[in-house]
Tab-separated table of C-alpha atoms in Angstrom:
chain	number	residue	atom	x	y	z
A	1	MET	CA	137.262	139.896	146.375
A	2	ASP	CA	136.577	142.280	143.490
A	3	TYR	CA	132.768	142.213	143.465
A	4	LYS	CA	132.617	144.704	140.530
A	5	TRP	CA	134.556	142.242	138.321
A	6	LEU	CA	132.311	139.369	139.376
A	7	CYS	CA	129.132	141.339	138.581
A	8	ALA	CA	130.493	142.427	135.175
A	9	THR	CA	131.352	138.837	134.325
A	10	ALA	CA	127.889	137.654	135.324
A	11	LEU	CA	126.220	140.373	133.243
A	12	ALA	CA	128.362	139.483	130.214
A	13	LEU	CA	127.463	135.790	130.566
A	14	ALA	CA	123.753	136.610	130.793
A	15	ALA	CA	123.989	138.792	127.698
A	16	CYS	CA	125.661	135.982	125.732
A	17	GLN	CA	122.976	133.478	126.790
A	18	ALA	CA	120.221	135.900	125.779
A	19	PHE	CA	121.853	136.436	122.373
A	20	ALA	CA	122.154	132.666	121.834
A	21	GLN	CA	118.476	132.139	122.703
A	22	GLU	CA	117.529	134.874	120.270
A	23	GLN	CA	119.572	133.360	117.408
A	24	ARG	CA	118.514	129.715	117.882
A	25	PRO	CA	114.911	129.992	116.614
A	26	ARG	CA	116.062	132.188	113.738
A	27	GLN	CA	118.542	129.554	112.566
A	28	ALA	CA	115.967	126.773	112.967
A	29	GLY	CA	113.509	128.786	110.915
A	30	GLU	CA	116.068	129.227	108.127
A	31	ASN	CA	116.880	125.490	108.078
A	32	ALA	CA	113.190	124.648	107.888
A	33	PHE	CA	113.145	126.091	104.366
A	34	ASN	CA	116.202	124.104	103.257
A	35	PRO	CA	114.847	120.631	102.352
A	36	SER	CA	116.961	117.527	101.805
A	37	ILE	CA	117.213	116.704	98.100
A	38	SER	CA	118.565	113.479	96.646
A	39	LEU	CA	118.613	111.836	93.244
A	40	ILE	CA	118.870	108.129	92.471
A	41	LEU	CA	120.265	107.142	89.059
A	42	GLN	CA	119.667	103.606	87.785
A	43	GLY	CA	120.277	101.719	84.583
A	44	THR	CA	120.651	98.202	83.212
A	45	ALA	CA	122.227	96.191	80.429
A	46	ALA	CA	120.151	93.032	79.979
A	47	ARG	CA	120.032	89.904	77.850
A	48	SER	CA	117.094	87.463	77.900
A	49	SER	CA	116.141	84.364	75.922
A	50	GLN	CA	112.458	85.437	75.766
A	51	ASP	CA	111.135	88.812	74.646
A	52	PRO	CA	110.237	90.942	77.721
A	53	GLU	CA	107.507	92.594	75.631
A	54	ASN	CA	105.589	89.286	75.703
A	55	TYR	CA	106.011	88.734	79.435
A	56	ARG	CA	103.088	87.347	81.412
A	57	ILE	CA	102.500	85.317	84.562
A	58	ASP	CA	100.436	82.311	83.498
A	59	GLY	CA	97.713	81.235	85.895
A	60	PHE	CA	97.126	84.751	87.238
A	61	ALA	CA	95.160	87.784	86.084
A	62	PRO	CA	97.403	90.461	84.529
A	63	SER	CA	97.848	93.372	86.945
A	64	GLY	CA	98.673	96.089	84.455
A	65	GLY	CA	101.684	97.016	86.588
A	66	GLU	CA	105.309	97.375	85.511
A	67	VAL	CA	106.213	93.746	86.214
A	68	ALA	CA	108.112	92.699	83.074
A	69	PRO	CA	111.858	92.012	83.199
A	70	ALA	CA	114.262	94.786	82.232
A	71	PRO	CA	114.295	95.561	78.480
A	72	ARG	CA	116.936	93.917	76.354
A	73	SER	CA	120.221	95.708	75.653
A	74	PHE	CA	120.996	99.008	77.374
A	75	SER	CA	118.180	100.691	79.254
A	76	LEU	CA	117.761	103.651	81.535
A	77	GLY	CA	116.009	102.579	84.711
A	78	GLU	CA	113.767	104.773	86.803
A	79	SER	CA	115.553	107.743	88.327
A	80	GLU	CA	114.096	108.985	91.609
A	81	LEU	CA	114.055	112.574	92.807
A	82	ILE	CA	113.388	112.755	96.549
A	83	ILE	CA	112.662	115.997	98.401
A	84	SER	CA	111.870	115.982	102.124
A	85	ALA	CA	111.819	118.432	105.015
A	86	ASN	CA	110.111	119.274	108.262
A	87	ILE	CA	107.258	121.672	107.510
A	88	ASP	CA	106.951	122.974	111.058
A	89	PRO	CA	107.152	121.420	114.557
A	90	TYR	CA	104.027	119.386	113.777
A	91	PHE	CA	104.459	118.013	110.221
A	92	ARG	CA	107.041	116.811	107.719
A	93	GLY	CA	106.593	116.240	103.990
A	94	GLN	CA	108.183	114.154	101.264
A	95	LEU	CA	107.947	113.958	97.489
A	96	THR	CA	109.359	111.054	95.479
A	97	ALA	CA	109.111	111.595	91.731
A	98	ALA	CA	110.032	108.775	89.361
A	99	LEU	CA	111.600	109.830	86.057
A	100	THR	CA	110.845	106.982	83.659
A	101	PRO	CA	112.881	105.858	80.626
A	102	GLU	CA	109.876	106.946	78.490
A	103	ASN	CA	110.558	110.574	79.482
A	104	GLU	CA	107.558	110.707	81.796
A	105	VAL	CA	107.312	111.902	85.389
A	106	GLU	CA	105.313	109.782	87.843
A	107	VAL	CA	104.525	110.630	91.443
A	108	GLU	CA	105.583	107.625	93.482
A	109	GLU	CA	105.040	109.286	96.862
A	110	ALA	CA	103.801	112.702	97.969
A	111	PHE	CA	102.745	112.744	101.598
A	112	PHE	CA	102.700	114.608	104.886
A	113	GLN	CA	103.478	112.958	108.220
A	114	THR	CA	102.862	114.136	111.753
A	115	LEU	CA	105.767	114.771	114.139
A	116	GLY	CA	104.113	115.360	117.468
A	117	LEU	CA	100.874	113.389	117.934
A	118	GLY	CA	102.348	111.697	121.009
A	119	LYS	CA	101.442	108.404	122.694
A	120	GLY	CA	103.275	106.542	119.903
A	121	PHE	CA	100.860	107.574	117.132
A	122	THR	CA	101.860	108.796	113.651
A	123	LEU	CA	99.462	109.930	110.930
A	124	LYS	CA	100.400	109.987	107.242
A	125	GLY	CA	98.326	111.291	104.364
A	126	GLY	CA	98.667	111.655	100.596
A	127	ARG	CA	100.211	109.088	98.250
A	128	PHE	CA	102.599	106.653	99.887
A	129	LEU	CA	103.934	103.098	99.758
A	130	SER	CA	101.687	100.889	101.860
A	131	GLY	CA	102.998	99.400	105.107
A	132	ILE	CA	101.739	95.896	104.261
A	133	GLY	CA	104.302	93.112	103.977
A	134	TYR	CA	108.013	93.792	104.253
A	135	GLN	CA	109.455	94.793	100.882
A	136	ASN	CA	106.493	96.914	99.749
A	137	GLU	CA	107.588	99.951	101.776
A	138	ILE	CA	111.210	99.823	100.574
A	139	HIS	CA	112.143	101.915	97.541
A	140	GLN	CA	113.226	99.900	94.516
A	141	HIS	CA	116.837	101.142	94.560
A	142	ALA	CA	117.251	99.639	98.061
A	143	TRP	CA	116.058	96.143	97.080
A	144	ASP	CA	118.566	93.303	97.261
A	145	PHE	CA	117.605	92.201	93.733
A	146	GLN	CA	116.828	94.325	90.686
A	147	ASP	CA	113.172	93.277	90.412
A	148	ALA	CA	110.294	92.358	92.722
A	149	PRO	CA	109.527	88.752	93.739
A	150	LEU	CA	106.800	86.969	91.758
A	151	PRO	CA	104.135	87.226	94.515
A	152	TYR	CA	104.503	91.023	94.525
A	153	LYS	CA	104.077	91.058	90.746
A	154	ALA	CA	101.063	88.731	90.698
A	155	PHE	CA	99.163	90.067	93.722
A	156	LEU	CA	100.178	93.760	93.903
A	157	GLY	CA	101.287	94.660	90.402
A	158	GLY	CA	104.854	95.072	91.672
A	159	ARG	CA	104.034	97.021	94.846
A	160	LEU	CA	101.153	98.950	96.359
A	161	ASN	CA	101.107	102.730	96.612
A	162	ASP	CA	97.738	104.390	97.035
A	163	ASP	CA	96.174	107.756	97.820
A	164	GLY	CA	94.785	107.820	101.338
A	165	VAL	CA	95.645	107.976	105.014
A	166	GLN	CA	97.658	105.759	107.350
A	167	LEU	CA	97.690	105.614	111.149
A	168	ARG	CA	100.502	103.817	112.985
A	169	TRP	CA	100.934	103.088	116.684
A	170	LEU	CA	104.270	102.117	118.237
A	171	ALA	CA	103.788	100.351	121.563
A	172	PRO	CA	105.880	101.566	124.557
A	173	THR	CA	107.440	98.129	125.126
A	174	ASP	CA	110.959	96.691	125.087
A	175	LEU	CA	109.844	94.355	122.302
A	176	PHE	CA	109.231	96.224	119.055
A	177	LEU	CA	105.464	96.223	118.463
A	178	GLU	CA	103.833	98.291	115.728
A	179	PHE	CA	100.255	98.345	114.470
A	180	GLY	CA	98.854	100.203	111.472
A	181	ALA	CA	95.692	100.824	109.481
A	182	GLU	CA	95.196	102.404	106.047
A	183	LEU	CA	92.263	103.718	104.039
A	184	GLY	CA	92.889	104.247	100.331
A	185	ARG	CA	91.264	105.293	97.107
A	186	GLY	CA	91.978	101.929	95.496
A	187	ARG	CA	93.667	103.515	92.499
A	188	ALA	CA	95.620	100.454	91.367
A	189	PHE	CA	95.690	96.653	91.343
A	190	PRO	CA	94.248	94.615	93.053
A	191	SER	CA	91.569	97.302	93.046
A	192	ALA	CA	90.498	99.334	90.009
A	193	ASP	CA	90.325	103.109	90.068
A	194	SER	CA	86.713	104.263	89.784
A	195	SER	CA	84.614	107.303	90.548
A	196	ARG	CA	83.150	106.539	93.935
A	197	ASN	CA	82.693	108.158	97.298
A	198	GLY	CA	84.656	106.695	100.180
A	199	ALA	CA	87.525	104.228	100.277
A	200	GLY	CA	88.095	101.626	97.599
A	201	ALA	CA	90.577	99.636	99.693
A	202	TRP	CA	91.693	99.265	103.303
A	203	SER	CA	94.471	97.391	105.076
A	204	LEU	CA	95.680	96.404	108.525
A	205	PHE	CA	99.201	95.351	109.529
A	206	ALA	CA	101.152	94.409	112.643
A	207	HIS	CA	104.913	94.058	113.108
A	208	ALA	CA	106.948	92.647	115.973
A	209	GLY	CA	110.708	92.428	116.363
A	210	GLY	CA	113.654	92.308	118.697
A	211	ASP	CA	117.215	91.125	119.309
A	212	LEU	CA	118.532	87.594	119.786
A	213	GLY	CA	121.767	88.294	121.599
A	214	ALA	CA	124.288	90.855	120.405
A	215	SER	CA	124.572	89.636	116.806
A	216	THR	CA	121.050	88.795	115.594
A	217	ALA	CA	117.887	90.844	115.100
A	218	TRP	CA	114.506	89.828	113.703
A	219	ARG	CA	111.171	91.218	112.594
A	220	ALA	CA	107.927	89.437	111.721
A	221	GLY	CA	104.664	90.789	110.390
A	222	LEU	CA	101.114	89.979	109.398
A	223	SER	CA	99.078	92.105	106.976
A	224	HIS	CA	95.619	92.093	105.415
A	225	LEU	CA	94.470	94.058	102.371
A	226	GLN	CA	90.883	94.186	101.176
A	227	ALA	CA	89.733	95.860	97.976
A	228	LYS	CA	86.481	96.081	96.038
A	229	PRO	CA	87.405	96.384	92.360
A	230	GLU	CA	84.742	97.415	89.872
A	231	ASP	CA	85.325	96.405	86.246
A	232	ARG	CA	88.999	95.543	86.767
A	233	ALA	CA	89.698	94.829	83.115
A	234	PHE	CA	92.503	93.596	80.894
A	235	GLU	CA	92.845	92.921	77.188
A	236	ASP	CA	93.617	89.405	75.975
A	237	SER	CA	92.916	87.050	73.083
A	238	ASP	CA	90.939	83.809	72.891
A	239	SER	CA	92.221	80.422	71.705
A	240	LEU	CA	91.791	81.533	68.065
A	241	GLY	CA	93.630	84.816	68.516
A	242	ASN	CA	90.546	87.047	68.569
A	243	ALA	CA	90.576	90.121	70.832
A	244	VAL	CA	88.802	89.658	74.159
A	245	THR	CA	88.209	91.927	77.172
A	246	GLN	CA	87.849	90.350	80.608
A	247	SER	CA	86.761	92.323	83.663
A	248	PHE	CA	86.214	91.386	87.316
A	249	SER	CA	83.985	93.033	89.916
A	250	GLY	CA	83.752	91.850	93.489
A	251	THR	CA	85.921	91.492	96.597
A	252	SER	CA	89.653	90.821	96.759
A	253	LYS	CA	91.203	89.754	100.073
A	254	LEU	CA	94.970	89.379	100.487
A	255	TRP	CA	96.893	88.119	103.529
A	256	ILE	CA	100.684	88.479	103.859
A	257	ALA	CA	102.991	86.935	106.460
A	258	ASP	CA	106.596	88.201	106.441
A	259	PHE	CA	109.791	87.462	108.348
A	260	VAL	CA	113.285	89.001	108.308
A	261	LEU	CA	116.377	87.844	110.195
A	262	LYS	CA	119.627	89.839	110.214
A	263	TRP	CA	122.975	88.694	111.565
A	264	ALA	CA	126.197	90.662	112.023
A	265	PRO	CA	129.048	89.763	114.413
A	266	ASN	CA	128.441	91.782	117.587
A	267	GLY	CA	126.142	94.069	115.598
A	268	ASN	CA	128.956	95.312	113.333
A	269	ALA	CA	127.724	94.908	109.740
A	270	THR	CA	130.604	96.711	108.033
A	271	ILE	CA	132.752	93.622	107.410
A	272	THR	CA	130.335	90.710	107.129
A	273	ASN	CA	126.591	90.190	107.624
A	274	PHE	CA	123.710	88.014	106.513
A	275	LYS	CA	120.010	88.689	105.878
A	276	LEU	CA	117.270	86.076	105.471
A	277	GLN	CA	113.958	87.391	104.126
A	278	GLY	CA	110.714	85.688	103.158
A	279	GLU	CA	107.019	86.402	102.627
A	280	TYR	CA	103.914	84.274	102.056
A	281	PHE	CA	100.865	85.617	100.162
A	282	ARG	CA	97.344	84.242	99.970
A	283	ARG	CA	94.522	85.866	98.003
A	284	ASP	CA	90.801	85.059	97.855
A	285	GLU	CA	88.601	86.749	95.255
A	286	SER	CA	84.871	86.364	94.673
A	287	GLY	CA	82.421	88.226	92.491
A	288	SER	CA	81.486	88.250	88.820
A	289	LEU	CA	83.506	87.991	85.615
A	290	THR	CA	82.571	89.538	82.267
A	291	TYR	CA	83.903	88.009	79.052
A	292	ASP	CA	83.456	90.288	76.044
A	293	ASP	CA	84.417	89.087	72.555
A	294	GLY	CA	81.749	91.189	70.912
A	295	THR	CA	78.972	89.566	72.885
A	296	ALA	CA	79.298	90.103	76.628
A	297	LEU	CA	78.911	87.060	78.870
A	298	ASN	CA	78.717	87.303	82.647
A	299	GLY	CA	79.122	84.679	85.335
A	300	ALA	CA	80.169	84.092	88.927
A	301	TYR	CA	83.906	83.914	89.618
A	302	ALA	CA	85.911	82.812	92.649
A	303	SER	CA	89.587	82.021	93.144
A	304	ARG	CA	91.958	81.080	95.933
A	305	GLN	CA	95.647	81.487	95.070
A	306	SER	CA	98.929	81.808	96.919
A	307	GLY	CA	102.646	82.422	96.537
A	308	TRP	CA	105.865	82.872	98.451
A	309	TYR	CA	109.510	83.728	98.115
A	310	LEU	CA	112.622	83.205	100.209
A	311	GLN	CA	115.935	84.985	99.767
A	312	GLY	CA	119.266	85.187	101.501
A	313	VAL	CA	121.982	87.813	101.035
A	314	TYR	CA	125.474	87.400	102.471
A	315	GLN	CA	128.138	90.103	102.656
A	316	PHE	CA	131.230	87.917	102.661
A	317	MET	CA	133.726	90.803	102.782
A	318	PRO	CA	133.527	94.609	102.895
A	319	ARG	CA	131.657	96.032	99.862
A	320	TRP	CA	130.859	92.607	98.347
A	321	ARG	CA	127.561	90.703	98.662
A	322	ALA	CA	126.076	87.562	97.105
A	323	GLY	CA	122.409	86.589	97.149
A	324	LEU	CA	120.014	83.800	96.192
A	325	ARG	CA	116.228	84.062	95.811
A	326	TYR	CA	113.514	81.533	94.948
A	327	ASP	CA	109.947	82.594	94.059
A	328	ARG	CA	106.896	80.392	93.546
A	329	LEU	CA	103.198	80.884	92.843
A	330	ASP	CA	100.348	78.395	93.296
A	331	HIS	CA	97.463	78.690	90.812
A	332	GLY	CA	95.195	77.161	93.476
A	333	THR	CA	91.501	76.822	92.685
A	334	VAL	CA	89.594	78.948	90.179
A	335	ASP	CA	85.824	78.596	89.684
A	336	ASN	CA	84.614	80.302	86.511
A	337	ALA	CA	80.860	79.892	85.910
A	338	ILE	CA	81.179	80.969	82.280
A	339	VAL	CA	83.258	77.847	81.624
A	340	THR	CA	81.561	75.404	84.010
A	341	GLY	CA	78.103	76.603	82.954
A	342	GLY	CA	78.799	75.757	79.321
A	343	LEU	CA	78.122	79.280	78.060
A	344	GLY	CA	80.453	78.832	75.094
A	345	PRO	CA	84.068	79.873	75.889
A	346	SER	CA	86.422	77.186	77.162
A	347	ALA	CA	89.211	77.543	79.723
A	348	ALA	CA	91.683	78.003	76.842
A	349	ASP	CA	89.804	81.142	75.748
A	350	PHE	CA	90.612	82.886	79.034
A	351	GLY	CA	94.387	82.980	78.535
A	352	PRO	CA	96.536	83.317	81.676
A	353	LEU	CA	93.502	83.648	83.961
A	354	MET	CA	92.509	79.981	83.582
A	355	THR	CA	95.884	78.410	82.806
A	356	ALA	CA	96.486	75.737	85.460
A	357	TYR	CA	100.165	76.521	85.991
A	358	ASN	CA	102.414	77.255	88.969
A	359	PRO	CA	105.089	79.812	87.970
A	360	SER	CA	108.513	79.831	89.624
A	361	ARG	CA	111.828	81.630	89.326
A	362	SER	CA	115.387	81.243	90.643
A	363	THR	CA	117.718	84.249	90.884
A	364	VAL	CA	121.321	84.763	91.950
A	365	MET	CA	123.129	88.064	92.277
A	366	LEU	CA	126.543	89.501	93.090
A	367	ASP	CA	126.974	93.182	93.871
A	368	TRP	CA	129.808	95.545	94.733
A	369	SER	CA	129.336	98.801	96.618
A	370	PRO	CA	132.451	101.001	96.399
A	371	SER	CA	130.746	103.394	98.840
A	372	GLU	CA	127.352	103.963	100.435
A	373	PHE	CA	126.417	106.064	97.377
A	374	SER	CA	127.093	103.555	94.587
A	375	ARG	CA	126.368	99.928	93.718
A	376	LEU	CA	127.075	97.697	90.721
A	377	ARG	CA	125.158	94.416	90.415
A	378	LEU	CA	125.273	91.252	88.307
A	379	GLN	CA	122.048	89.223	88.329
A	380	LEU	CA	121.230	85.874	86.690
A	381	ALA	CA	117.730	84.387	86.637
A	382	SER	CA	115.879	81.332	85.385
A	383	ASP	CA	112.300	82.600	85.025
A	384	LYS	CA	109.443	80.109	84.512
A	385	SER	CA	106.586	82.614	84.711
A	386	ARG	CA	105.299	81.463	81.302
A	387	ALA	CA	104.053	77.880	80.878
A	388	ASP	CA	106.425	75.552	79.006
A	389	VAL	CA	108.960	78.355	78.488
A	390	THR	CA	112.047	79.199	80.523
A	391	ASP	CA	113.455	82.703	80.232
A	392	TYR	CA	117.192	82.856	80.977
A	393	GLN	CA	118.152	86.383	82.000
A	394	VAL	CA	121.525	88.101	82.473
A	395	LEU	CA	121.518	91.629	83.845
A	396	LEU	CA	124.035	94.289	84.847
A	397	GLN	CA	122.727	97.155	86.960
A	398	TYR	CA	124.119	100.392	88.340
A	399	ILE	CA	122.641	102.430	91.215
A	400	PHE	CA	124.087	105.833	92.107
A	401	SER	CA	122.842	108.135	94.850
A	402	LEU	CA	123.405	111.892	94.681
A	403	GLY	CA	122.760	114.050	97.733
A	404	ALA	CA	121.559	113.307	101.255
A	405	HIS	CA	119.298	110.270	101.539
A	406	GLY	CA	117.494	109.104	104.664
A	407	ALA	CA	117.989	105.721	106.263
A	408	HIS	CA	115.831	102.841	105.059
A	409	THR	CA	113.576	100.653	107.166
A	410	PHE	CA	114.957	97.639	109.079
């Protein structure tokens, strides 16, 4: 045997391995400064029998959120610019900027997230979509319908994103078990942004899920959000059309139960699949209400209200889906001491807050996705959010995705 040849070969192999080890961290370091960038383009063409500018949800306090239907005629929807990357072996970061049709830039999310806490823990900090419920954490362009269900509009102002911290724990079990807690500033409804030390809102959530055979998967969750709004105000008018300001201070407690079931033959969703999704909301508020029509009146206020929605989406052939959703709100019980104490204003003077009405809405949609980067949608709705008025809506929507975009939640 030629031992000199064998030794030379071994030395050459060792030199190649050493060179590869030297280059690997350098390449990883270069990629670390090359974030993923994607852009979501959205737009609508809408027709409605009632003016979206006058939209309200009777029986519920206005949230101040962007909850109205799409504007009539042609409209540019929110475009989203998403930038994300690993910062180092310990953290990753993401920015989601919403470019509004009013030529404004809003920060939807801007957070860091840990990569290596271990033991199933993940810490997130900054501004982010809350983990409560099911749909809240999903970006709008990935919804199965163009707009949010009525309970999200009435109880969360569309959806909840706050400035704060979130801690999640994923249990090391065969069954999917996840628990989370959040502390937030309370910058938006159901809270009211104020100058205070400490947290203005906190939440807890738990999710469980698993497989039912080879074709069906499920996930269920339970969430609780508690906020302490101070002077959560909105402008309205009394029964004579005079300007009135109403503001609430106290405690707001919201519970959410959610469930999602997905079916695809043998787990292959490319040809046909079905998703059933529903959530139930219940909110209790207690505190004080101020009614200011030039002379401020103050009295105790308490309410117990609820709502739910159920939707199903069926992909009946590749690229084509059809969906049906039904939303409903229950005005519940509202105790307003300003009215019951005979201080002057009647229930009619409080506008939507004291209107004993249970809003509902029915929506159908049909969408076509030529590829994973594009979607065209037709949506029809019968919206009874306003008492004694039905808003018939017809909407065409486009959603286009440019660049790499991460996978969405289950």
